[in-house]
């Protein structure tokens, strides 16, 4: 199936209004919504994620692309539901207790939405109960972000309290001060250095 070049470019260039116009025009022209998602929207988000990883794009660009992606996604969401297109799976994301830095977490959520997952955004300063609530509502993976060295230990609290009760739930951690070694030491299932890396990590739990 072919990519809708206008929609892809509008999202990749972060032009929200043009993305919305392009998606409306495509739907009016009878293009398949699932194909628009798989061939145009998701690839645009993947591309900006890769650009970020290579140092060719920065946080503001990613946020602008994410905003354009959201506008188009919001428009086709009800049509996708009507067409019976199910999300690939449900995950939740939040910043750890005490941490208000949510830019990274928002990017992680956008990357996963862009990859076709339903993301329950739990916001900032999340207690263990908030994560548990999302698990009880069907989230299979918990993504936690921390930007402060002082809030990193609260990630261990989340792992310690969730794992014994829900051993099959994936717990992924990230944020500037977090490392793969730290993730391993607290018993998390994975660590991602960038928002883009969250996608393959999550995919493993739905394989
Ligand atoms: C913006 C900012 C703020 C804003 C936050 C606004 C917001 N809505 O997020 C405000 C002003 C509120 C703030 C407040 C504070 N801040 Co501040 N802040 C920053 C700043 C400048 C940028 C952080 C940021 O957004 N980075 C960009 C994002 C995209 O990066 P990121 O979160 O790491 O995410 C990327 C990856 O890590 C990954 N990722 C992130 N999470 C996850 C999760 C998973 C699962 C995965 C796979 C990947 C992943 O994906 C992202 C993109 O690829 C940093 C300094 C800096 N240059 O980093 C300081 C910084 C983080 N802040 C700091 C401090 C000390 C504070 C305050 C304590 C200041 C004060 N005295 O009040 C308060 C604490 C508030 C609180 N309780 O959280 C320190 C932390 C020091 C430390 N070692 O702990 C820093 C490093 C500044 C410094 N050099 O001192 N801050």
XYZ file of N, CA and C and ligand atoms in Angstrom:
712
model
N 0.845 -1.214 0.000
C 0.000 0.000 0.000
C 0.872 1.254 0.000
N 0.416 2.265 -0.717
C 1.264 3.449 -0.878
C 1.087 4.438 0.277
N 2.151 5.130 0.527
C 2.110 6.188 1.526
C 1.379 7.396 0.952
N 0.625 8.099 1.774
C 0.041 9.374 1.365
C 1.121 10.421 1.639
N 1.798 10.837 0.580
C 2.987 11.681 0.710
C 2.661 13.021 1.383
N 1.517 13.596 1.025
C 1.143 14.894 1.590
C 0.977 14.782 3.115
N 0.293 13.716 3.554
C 0.064 13.523 4.991
C 1.391 13.243 5.705
N 2.183 12.369 5.109
C 3.482 12.032 5.705
C 4.331 13.301 5.894
N 4.431 14.097 4.808
C 5.273 15.296 4.866
C 4.726 16.314 5.863
N 3.385 16.475 5.869
C 2.778 17.458 6.779
C 3.106 17.104 8.231
N 3.017 15.804 8.569
C 3.309 15.393 9.950
C 4.814 15.515 10.202
N 5.603 14.984 9.296
C 7.065 14.985 9.491
C 7.606 16.421 9.616
N 6.961 17.351 8.888
C 7.401 18.745 8.997
C 6.741 19.463 10.182
N 5.923 18.738 10.911
C 5.316 19.298 12.132
C 4.256 20.342 11.860
N 3.637 20.278 10.664
C 2.627 21.272 10.334
C 1.239 20.718 10.680
N 0.762 21.129 11.855
C -0.473 20.568 12.413
C -1.692 20.827 11.524
N -1.833 22.069 11.062
C -3.009 22.414 10.248
C -2.995 21.651 8.928
N -1.799 21.599 8.323
C -1.683 20.887 7.046
C -1.929 19.382 7.239
N -1.481 18.859 8.376
C -1.689 17.426 8.658
C -3.184 17.128 8.775
N -3.882 18.022 9.455
C -5.325 17.824 9.640
C -6.053 17.916 8.295
N -5.666 18.928 7.494
C -6.272 19.061 6.153
C -5.993 17.824 5.312
N -4.744 17.353 5.364
C -4.345 16.205 4.531
C -5.098 14.948 4.935
N -5.265 14.755 6.244
C -5.943 13.536 6.688
C -7.432 13.605 6.328
N -8.012 14.811 6.451
C -9.434 14.968 6.082
C -9.619 14.694 4.589
N -8.721 15.265 3.779
C -8.816 15.089 2.322
C -8.676 13.613 1.955
N -7.759 12.932 2.640
C -7.535 11.511 2.336
C -8.769 10.689 2.691
N -9.352 10.980 3.853
C -10.557 10.243 4.276
C -11.701 10.538 3.301
N -11.864 11.819 2.920
C -12.926 12.190 1.976
C -12.732 11.488 0.636
N -11.469 11.277 0.271
C -11.184 10.621 -1.013
C -11.339 9.098 -0.910
N -11.712 8.627 0.268
C -11.990 7.199 0.433
C -10.772 6.353 0.773
N -9.668 7.019 1.182
C -8.485 6.217 1.542
C -8.751 5.463 2.842
N -8.161 4.287 2.933
C -8.364 3.423 4.084
C -7.652 4.010 5.320
N -8.393 4.157 6.428
C -7.808 4.814 7.604
C -6.664 4.009 8.217
N -6.797 2.687 8.197
C -5.720 1.854 8.767
C -4.442 2.028 7.954
N -4.607 2.171 6.632
C -3.431 2.357 5.773
C -2.811 3.735 6.026
N -3.667 4.721 6.231
C -3.132 6.061 6.528
C -2.287 6.006 7.796
N -2.774 5.262 8.785
C -2.046 5.137 10.049
C -0.718 4.398 9.830
N -0.797 3.242 9.182
C 0.388 2.381 9.047
C 1.426 2.902 8.055
N 0.954 3.553 6.986
C 1.891 3.920 5.916
C 2.335 5.383 5.945
N 1.558 6.221 6.646
C 1.918 7.646 6.624
C 2.190 8.209 8.019
N 1.253 7.985 8.954
C 1.419 8.602 10.275
C 2.544 7.933 11.076
N 2.478 6.608 11.218
C 3.499 5.909 12.005
C 4.900 6.117 11.402
N 5.073 5.994 10.076
C 6.413 6.228 9.516
C 6.941 7.655 9.772
N 6.050 8.661 9.766
C 6.512 10.038 10.017
C 7.054 10.152 11.441
N 6.358 9.518 12.363
C 6.776 9.549 13.774
C 8.074 8.752 13.953
N 8.150 7.607 13.254
C 9.375 6.789 13.342
C 10.571 7.573 12.824
N 10.343 8.315 11.722
C 11.446 9.047 11.096
C 11.986 10.134 12.029
N 11.076 10.877 12.687
C 11.569 11.939 13.575
C 12.273 11.308 14.780
N 11.804 10.143 15.206
C 12.466 9.431 16.304
C 13.884 9.038 15.919
N 14.027 8.559 14.679
C 15.372 8.178 14.210
C 16.259 9.408 14.048
N 15.663 10.499 13.543
C 16.440 11.745 13.385
C 16.975 12.210 14.740
N 16.121 12.068 15.771
C 16.501 12.482 17.125
C 17.669 11.617 17.615
N 17.571 10.319 17.351
C 18.627 9.408 17.815
C 19.962 9.697 17.135
N 19.906 10.173 15.866
C 21.164 10.474 15.155
C 21.627 11.899 15.415
N 20.933 12.634 16.241
C 21.326 14.014 16.509
C 20.950 14.979 15.401
N 20.029 14.549 14.513
C 19.601 15.441 13.418
C 18.324 16.195 13.755
N 17.690 15.843 14.877
C 16.505 16.582 15.338
C 16.604 16.683 16.857
N 15.919 17.680 17.412
C 16.012 17.916 18.850
C 14.610 17.905 19.467
N 14.573 18.037 20.797
C 13.292 17.906 21.496
C 12.195 18.814 20.912
N 12.448 20.102 20.640
C 11.353 20.927 20.114
C 10.764 20.376 18.812
N 11.634 19.897 17.909
C 11.139 19.335 16.639
C 10.258 18.110 16.915
N 10.731 17.267 17.848
C 9.942 16.055 18.147
C 8.574 16.443 18.692
N 8.554 17.470 19.547
C 7.273 17.880 20.140
C 6.332 18.432 19.063
N 6.892 19.158 18.110
C 6.068 19.745 17.050
C 5.503 18.650 16.150
N 6.340 17.662 15.834
C 5.862 16.541 15.008
C 4.783 15.764 15.785
N 5.043 15.565 17.084
C 4.077 14.827 17.913
C 2.725 15.543 17.923
N 2.757 16.870 17.941
C 1.503 17.640 17.966
C 0.735 17.467 16.654
N 1.460 17.478 15.533
C 0.818 17.286 14.227
C 0.253 15.868 14.122
N 1.037 14.921 14.628
C 0.603 13.514 14.630
C -0.691 13.372 15.453
N -0.715 14.007 16.626
C -1.898 13.916 17.506
C -3.131 14.447 16.816
N -2.975 15.578 16.108
C -4.135 16.199 15.444
C -4.711 15.237 14.410
N -3.837 14.614 13.623
C -4.311 13.684 12.584
C -4.892 12.426 13.214
N -4.219 11.956 14.264
C -4.657 10.727 14.943
C -6.032 10.927 15.576
N -6.205 12.082 16.189
C -7.491 12.398 16.842
C -8.632 12.354 15.825
N -8.340 12.845 14.615
C -9.372 12.878 13.574
C -9.750 11.461 13.119
N -8.730 10.602 12.974
C -9.066 9.263 12.441
C -9.432 8.248 13.529
N -9.169 8.608 14.804
C -9.416 7.638 15.889
C -10.820 7.027 15.840
N -11.897 7.846 15.773
C -13.239 7.233 15.743
C -13.451 6.364 14.497
N -12.818 6.749 13.392
C -12.971 5.974 12.155
C -12.239 4.634 12.264
N -11.096 4.668 12.970
C -10.350 3.423 13.179
C -11.180 2.464 14.033
N -11.812 3.013 15.050
C -12.651 2.185 15.932
C -13.801 1.590 15.126
N -14.444 2.445 14.303
C -15.553 1.970 13.453
C -15.079 0.854 12.526
N -13.856 1.032 11.996
C -13.327 0.047 11.038
C -12.814 -1.207 11.754
N -12.915 -1.203 13.093
C -12.505 -2.384 13.857
C -11.003 -2.516 13.988
N -10.269 -1.407 13.802
C -8.816 -1.477 13.970
C -8.506 -1.348 15.467
N -7.980 -2.412 16.016
C -7.682 -2.427 17.451
C -6.282 -1.875 17.691
N -6.097 -1.169 18.819
C -4.714 -0.802 19.146
C -3.883 -2.070 19.359
N -2.559 -1.945 19.181
C -1.699 -3.134 19.324
C -1.685 -3.648 20.760
N -2.000 -2.757 21.699
C -1.987 -3.157 23.096
C -2.121 -1.910 23.953
N -2.318 -2.147 25.264
C -2.510 -1.008 26.167
C -1.335 -0.902 27.136
N -0.801 0.301 27.272
C 0.305 0.540 28.197
C -0.014 1.798 29.003
N 0.733 2.024 30.088
C 0.540 3.284 30.813
C 1.892 3.939 31.042
N 1.878 5.254 31.170
C 3.133 5.982 31.364
C 2.927 7.100 32.373
N 3.936 7.286 33.223
C 3.847 8.380 34.191
C 5.217 8.708 34.739
N 5.332 9.876 35.346
C 6.594 10.181 36.024
C 6.480 9.645 37.445
N 7.626 9.300 37.990
C 7.656 8.660 39.291
C 7.269 9.654 40.395
N 6.902 9.129 41.555
C 6.496 9.966 42.698
C 7.545 11.051 42.977
N 7.088 12.276 43.081
C 7.976 13.386 43.414
C 8.566 14.094 42.209
N 8.352 13.537 41.013
C 8.984 14.110 39.818
C 7.975 14.776 38.890
N 8.241 16.064 38.608
C 7.297 16.829 37.775
C 7.795 17.008 36.342
N 8.954 16.461 36.020
C 9.504 16.605 34.664
C 8.774 15.648 33.727
N 7.937 16.202 32.850
C 7.120 15.292 32.036
C 7.377 15.373 30.534
N 8.371 16.148 30.124
C 8.581 16.305 28.671
C 9.018 14.969 28.060
N 9.960 14.293 28.710
C 10.422 13.002 28.208
C 9.295 11.974 28.201
N 8.552 11.936 29.299
C 7.431 10.990 29.389
C 6.410 11.261 28.282
N 6.141 12.533 28.006
C 5.173 12.866 26.946
C 5.674 12.378 25.577
N 6.977 12.489 25.375
C 7.540 12.009 24.098
C 7.424 10.489 23.997
N 7.696 9.819 25.109
C 7.562 8.356 25.126
C 6.115 7.986 24.767
N 5.160 8.681 25.400
C 3.738 8.387 25.139
C 3.401 8.625 23.670
N 3.936 9.711 23.113
C 3.643 10.024 21.707
C 4.238 8.980 20.763
N 5.453 8.552 21.068
C 6.096 7.541 20.214
C 5.269 6.262 20.212
N 4.777 5.903 21.385
C 3.998 4.655 21.475
C 2.634 4.813 20.804
N 2.019 5.973 20.971
C 0.743 6.219 20.267
C 1.002 6.151 18.773
N 2.110 6.783 18.394
C 2.493 6.801 16.983
C 2.750 5.406 16.445
N 3.141 4.494 17.330
C 3.413 3.118 16.890
C 2.164 2.244 16.982
N 1.029 2.843 17.358
C -0.233 2.099 17.331
C -0.694 1.539 18.666
N -0.092 1.972 19.768
C -0.513 1.493 21.093
C -1.496 2.460 21.740
N -2.350 1.912 22.601
C -3.203 2.774 23.434
C -2.376 3.125 24.674
N -2.193 4.411 24.910
C -1.349 4.825 26.031
C -2.209 5.559 27.063
N -2.231 5.027 28.271
C -2.918 5.720 29.360
C -1.875 6.622 29.995
N -2.063 7.932 29.833
C -1.098 8.885 30.373
C -1.490 9.214 31.809
N -0.678 8.762 32.753
C -1.009 8.944 34.176
C -0.494 10.274 34.713
N 0.194 11.041 33.878
C 0.652 12.362 34.294
C 1.919 12.307 35.141
N 2.014 13.254 36.073
C 3.253 13.380 36.866
C 3.021 12.940 38.311
N 4.143 12.742 39.031
C 4.082 12.493 40.479
C 3.197 11.284 40.799
N 3.441 10.179 40.101
C 2.519 9.031 40.203
C 2.836 8.122 41.389
N 1.822 7.869 42.172
C 1.948 6.897 43.268
C 1.880 5.500 42.663
N 2.299 4.504 43.440
C 2.223 3.115 42.967
C 0.761 2.788 42.632
N -0.159 3.278 43.455
C -1.595 2.999 43.252
C -2.068 3.431 41.871
N -1.519 4.528 41.374
C -1.924 5.004 40.042
C -1.533 3.982 38.984
N -0.297 3.460 39.089
C 0.158 2.457 38.127
C -0.687 1.189 38.264
N -0.970 0.817 39.527
C -1.776 -0.388 39.761
C -3.169 -0.217 39.148
N -3.735 0.972 39.295
C -5.054 1.250 38.720
C -5.056 1.030 37.212
N -3.996 1.482 36.559
C -3.917 1.313 35.099
C -3.771 -0.162 34.740
N -2.996 -0.896 35.543
C -2.834 -2.346 35.292
C -4.205 -3.027 35.432
N -4.926 -2.655 36.486
C -6.263 -3.253 36.711
C -7.188 -2.943 35.532
N -6.907 -1.850 34.833
C -7.725 -1.481 33.674
C -7.135 -1.970 32.356
N -6.193 -2.896 32.438
C -5.740 -3.567 31.211
C -4.384 -3.192 30.667
N -3.665 -2.258 31.322
C -2.331 -1.922 30.807
C -1.385 -3.102 31.056
N -0.629 -3.469 30.026
C 0.267 -4.641 30.147
C 1.719 -4.214 30.392
N 1.997 -2.935 30.125
C 3.355 -2.432 30.353
C 3.256 -1.082 31.067
N 4.143 -0.907 32.056
C 4.200 0.346 32.818
C 5.496 1.042 32.433
N 5.395 2.299 31.983
C 6.602 3.053 31.623
C 6.775 4.184 32.623
N 7.933 4.215 33.254
C 8.150 5.216 34.306
C 9.334 6.097 33.938
N 9.155 7.389 34.181
C 10.202 8.347 33.871
C 10.639 9.092 35.131
N 11.949 9.303 35.261
C 12.479 10.112 36.375
C 13.595 11.009 35.853
N 13.613 12.241 36.305
C 14.664 13.188 35.886
C 15.529 13.642 37.053
N 15.113 13.273 38.254
C 15.856 13.701 39.435
C 16.528 12.495 40.076
N 17.773 12.663 40.484
C 18.448 11.546 41.162
C 17.705 11.217 42.462
N 17.058 12.231 43.035
C 16.344 12.002 44.299
C 15.030 11.222 44.120
N 14.501 11.187 42.903
C 13.243 10.438 42.712
C 13.486 9.041 42.122
N 14.718 8.794 41.648
C 15.009 7.467 41.077
C 14.683 6.309 42.028
N 14.994 6.440 43.343
C 14.685 5.309 44.235
C 13.190 4.945 44.257
N 12.336 5.922 43.966
C 10.896 5.617 43.957
C 10.538 4.658 42.819
N 11.420 4.551 41.814
C 11.180 3.574 40.736
C 11.278 2.164 41.303
N 12.225 1.973 42.226
C 12.391 0.651 42.853
C 11.127 0.311 43.658
N 10.568 1.319 44.316
C 9.331 1.084 45.088
C 8.234 0.576 44.170
N 8.138 1.178 42.973
C 7.096 0.742 42.022
C 7.342 -0.725 41.640
N 8.603 -1.038 41.289
C 8.927 -2.418 40.888
C 8.633 -3.372 42.045
N 9.119 -3.025 43.244
C 8.951 -3.916 44.411
C 7.485 -4.172 44.733
N 6.651 -3.162 44.513
C 5.244 -3.341 44.887
C 4.412 -3.965 43.768
N 4.846 -3.782 42.522
C 4.034 -4.312 41.419
C 4.424 -5.749 41.061
N 5.716 -6.028 40.994
C 6.175 -7.333 40.483
C 5.604 -8.545 41.225
N 5.610 -8.555 42.580
C 5.095 -9.759 43.249
C 3.627 -10.030 42.925
N 2.861 -8.943 42.753
C 1.425 -9.094 42.514
C 1.100 -9.323 41.033
N 1.904 -8.691 40.161
C 1.646 -8.762 38.706
C 2.944 -9.143 37.974
N 3.385 -10.394 38.105
C 4.683 -10.763 37.534
C 4.767 -10.650 36.014
N 3.610 -10.707 35.321
C 3.660 -10.660 33.848
C 3.644 -9.240 33.290
N 3.474 -8.259 34.136
C 3.440 -6.872 33.662
C 4.868 -6.386 33.433
N 5.101 -5.766 32.280
C 6.428 -5.245 31.981
C 6.622 -3.889 32.645
N 7.783 -3.674 33.215
C 8.078 -2.355 33.794
C 9.336 -1.816 33.128
N 9.175 -0.697 32.428
C 10.290 -0.080 31.710
C 10.593 1.280 32.330
N 11.876 1.586 32.445
C 12.247 2.861 33.066
C 13.130 3.691 32.138
N 13.110 4.991 32.358
C 13.947 5.882 31.571
C 13.978 7.272 32.181
N 14.693 8.171 31.504
C 14.886 9.525 32.027
C 16.377 9.779 32.131
N 16.775 11.041 32.013
C 18.202 11.379 31.896
C 19.141 10.710 32.917
N 18.806 10.662 34.216
C 19.794 10.083 35.140
C 19.748 8.561 35.227
N 18.758 7.951 34.595
C 18.565 6.497 34.694
C 19.523 5.787 33.731
N 20.032 4.646 34.153
C 20.933 3.863 33.287
C 20.432 2.425 33.211
N 21.007 1.688 32.262
C 20.647 0.272 32.116
C 21.029 -0.489 33.386
N 22.152 -0.120 33.982
C 22.607 -0.807 35.202
C 21.620 -0.561 36.339
N 21.175 0.703 36.436
C 20.211 1.023 37.499
C 18.931 0.221 37.286
N 18.475 0.187 36.023
C 17.232 -0.536 35.717
C 17.363 -1.992 36.157
N 18.513 -2.585 35.852
C 18.736 -3.992 36.207
C 18.762 -4.149 37.734
N 19.430 -3.206 38.389
C 19.593 -3.328 39.843
C 18.264 -3.256 40.591
N 17.269 -2.576 40.017
C 15.980 -2.480 40.724
C 14.986 -3.546 40.226
N 15.416 -4.363 39.271
C 14.539 -5.437 38.787
C 13.536 -4.998 37.738
N 13.805 -3.852 37.075
C 12.914 -3.429 35.975
C 13.166 -4.337 34.768
N 12.203 -4.378 33.853
C 12.337 -5.271 32.687
C 13.123 -4.643 31.557
N 13.340 -3.344 31.621
C 14.099 -2.739 30.535
C 14.316 -1.263 30.764
N 15.255 -0.732 29.982
C 15.601 0.691 30.056
C 15.759 1.218 28.645
N 15.252 2.419 28.410
C 15.452 3.047 27.109
C 16.088 4.407 27.288
N 17.128 4.679 26.487
C 17.814 5.970 26.585
C 17.044 7.066 25.859
N 16.207 6.673 24.890
C 15.426 7.669 24.151
C 13.969 7.221 24.085
N 13.106 8.184 23.739
C 11.676 7.878 23.642
C 11.441 6.819 22.555
N 12.211 6.923 21.499
C 12.065 5.987 20.394
C 12.361 4.550 20.821
N 13.308 4.405 21.735
C 13.682 3.053 22.181
C 12.567 2.384 22.969
N 11.601 3.176 23.425
C 10.477 2.579 24.170
C 9.677 1.648 23.269
N 9.633 1.951 21.974
C 8.759 1.185 21.061
C 9.188 -0.291 20.954
N 10.449 -0.593 20.562
C 10.823 -2.012 20.514
C 10.773 -2.700 21.869
N 11.039 -1.927 22.939
C 10.983 -2.527 24.280
C 9.556 -2.980 24.590
N 8.595 -2.120 24.256
C 7.187 -2.448 24.506
C 6.750 -3.594 23.594
N 7.213 -3.550 22.358
C 6.804 -4.569 21.377
C 7.070 -5.984 21.880
N 8.164 -6.162 22.610
C 8.517 -7.494 23.132
C 7.401 -8.073 24.003
N 6.693 -7.189 24.709
C 5.648 -7.682 25.622
C 4.358 -8.045 24.890
N 4.245 -7.648 23.633
C 3.028 -7.955 22.878
C 3.325 -8.917 21.730
N 4.566 -9.432 21.706
C 4.976 -10.303 20.588
C 4.171 -11.601 20.629
C 12.600 21.536 32.024
C 13.209 21.275 33.391
C 12.412 21.524 34.511
C 10.957 21.977 34.403
C 10.094 20.725 34.077
C 8.931 21.080 33.163
C 8.264 19.858 32.607
N 6.979 20.014 32.347
O 8.854 18.811 32.425
C 10.706 22.537 35.851
C 10.991 24.038 35.837
C 9.319 22.311 36.432
C 11.822 21.859 36.656
C 11.794 21.757 38.031
C 12.833 21.207 38.781
N 14.024 20.795 38.321
Co 14.403 20.563 36.414
N 15.099 20.552 34.675
C 14.539 20.780 33.521
C 15.577 20.602 32.394
C 16.033 21.992 31.973
C 15.139 19.833 31.150
C 14.537 18.458 31.407
C 13.935 17.943 30.111
O 12.750 18.121 29.855
N 14.745 17.338 29.231
C 14.330 16.914 27.898
C 13.654 15.543 27.948
C 13.136 15.171 26.556
O 14.635 14.596 28.327
P 14.306 13.331 29.236
O 13.223 13.618 30.183
O 15.586 12.774 29.750
O 13.683 12.274 28.218
C 14.365 11.645 27.164
C 14.974 10.296 27.554
O 15.519 10.293 28.854
C 13.848 9.327 27.340
N 12.963 8.985 28.443
C 12.463 9.756 29.411
N 11.675 9.060 30.206
C 11.628 7.805 29.738
C 10.928 6.673 30.172
C 11.078 5.465 29.492
C 10.355 4.254 29.981
C 11.920 5.404 28.339
C 12.081 4.123 27.622
C 12.600 6.543 27.891
C 12.448 7.727 28.595
O 13.060 9.897 26.311
C 13.270 11.308 26.190
C 13.575 11.672 24.752
O 14.309 10.757 24.082
C 16.725 19.814 33.150
C 18.151 20.117 32.690
C 18.548 19.429 31.444
N 19.227 20.147 30.594
O 18.231 18.265 31.244
C 16.490 20.223 34.603
C 16.863 19.258 35.727
C 16.372 17.860 35.383
N 16.091 19.777 36.853
C 16.731 19.701 37.972
C 16.226 20.145 39.226
C 17.176 20.073 40.404
C 14.907 20.621 39.363
C 14.244 21.121 40.635
C 14.538 20.306 41.895
C 14.649 22.593 40.788
C 14.205 23.249 42.070
N 15.188 23.475 42.927
O 13.038 23.457 42.269
C 12.745 21.081 40.269
C 12.109 19.744 40.643
C 10.644 19.673 40.343
C 10.154 18.263 40.530
N 9.683 17.936 41.730
O 10.221 17.470 39.608
C 18.111 19.065 37.805
C 18.175 17.622 38.297
C 19.469 17.337 39.020
C 19.533 15.939 39.523
N 20.656 15.334 39.287
O 18.639 15.402 40.080
C 18.343 19.266 36.266
C 19.255 18.198 35.621
C 18.970 20.685 36.122
C 20.369 20.768 36.700
N 21.384 20.669 35.867
O 20.545 20.922 37.864
N 12.793 21.408 35.842
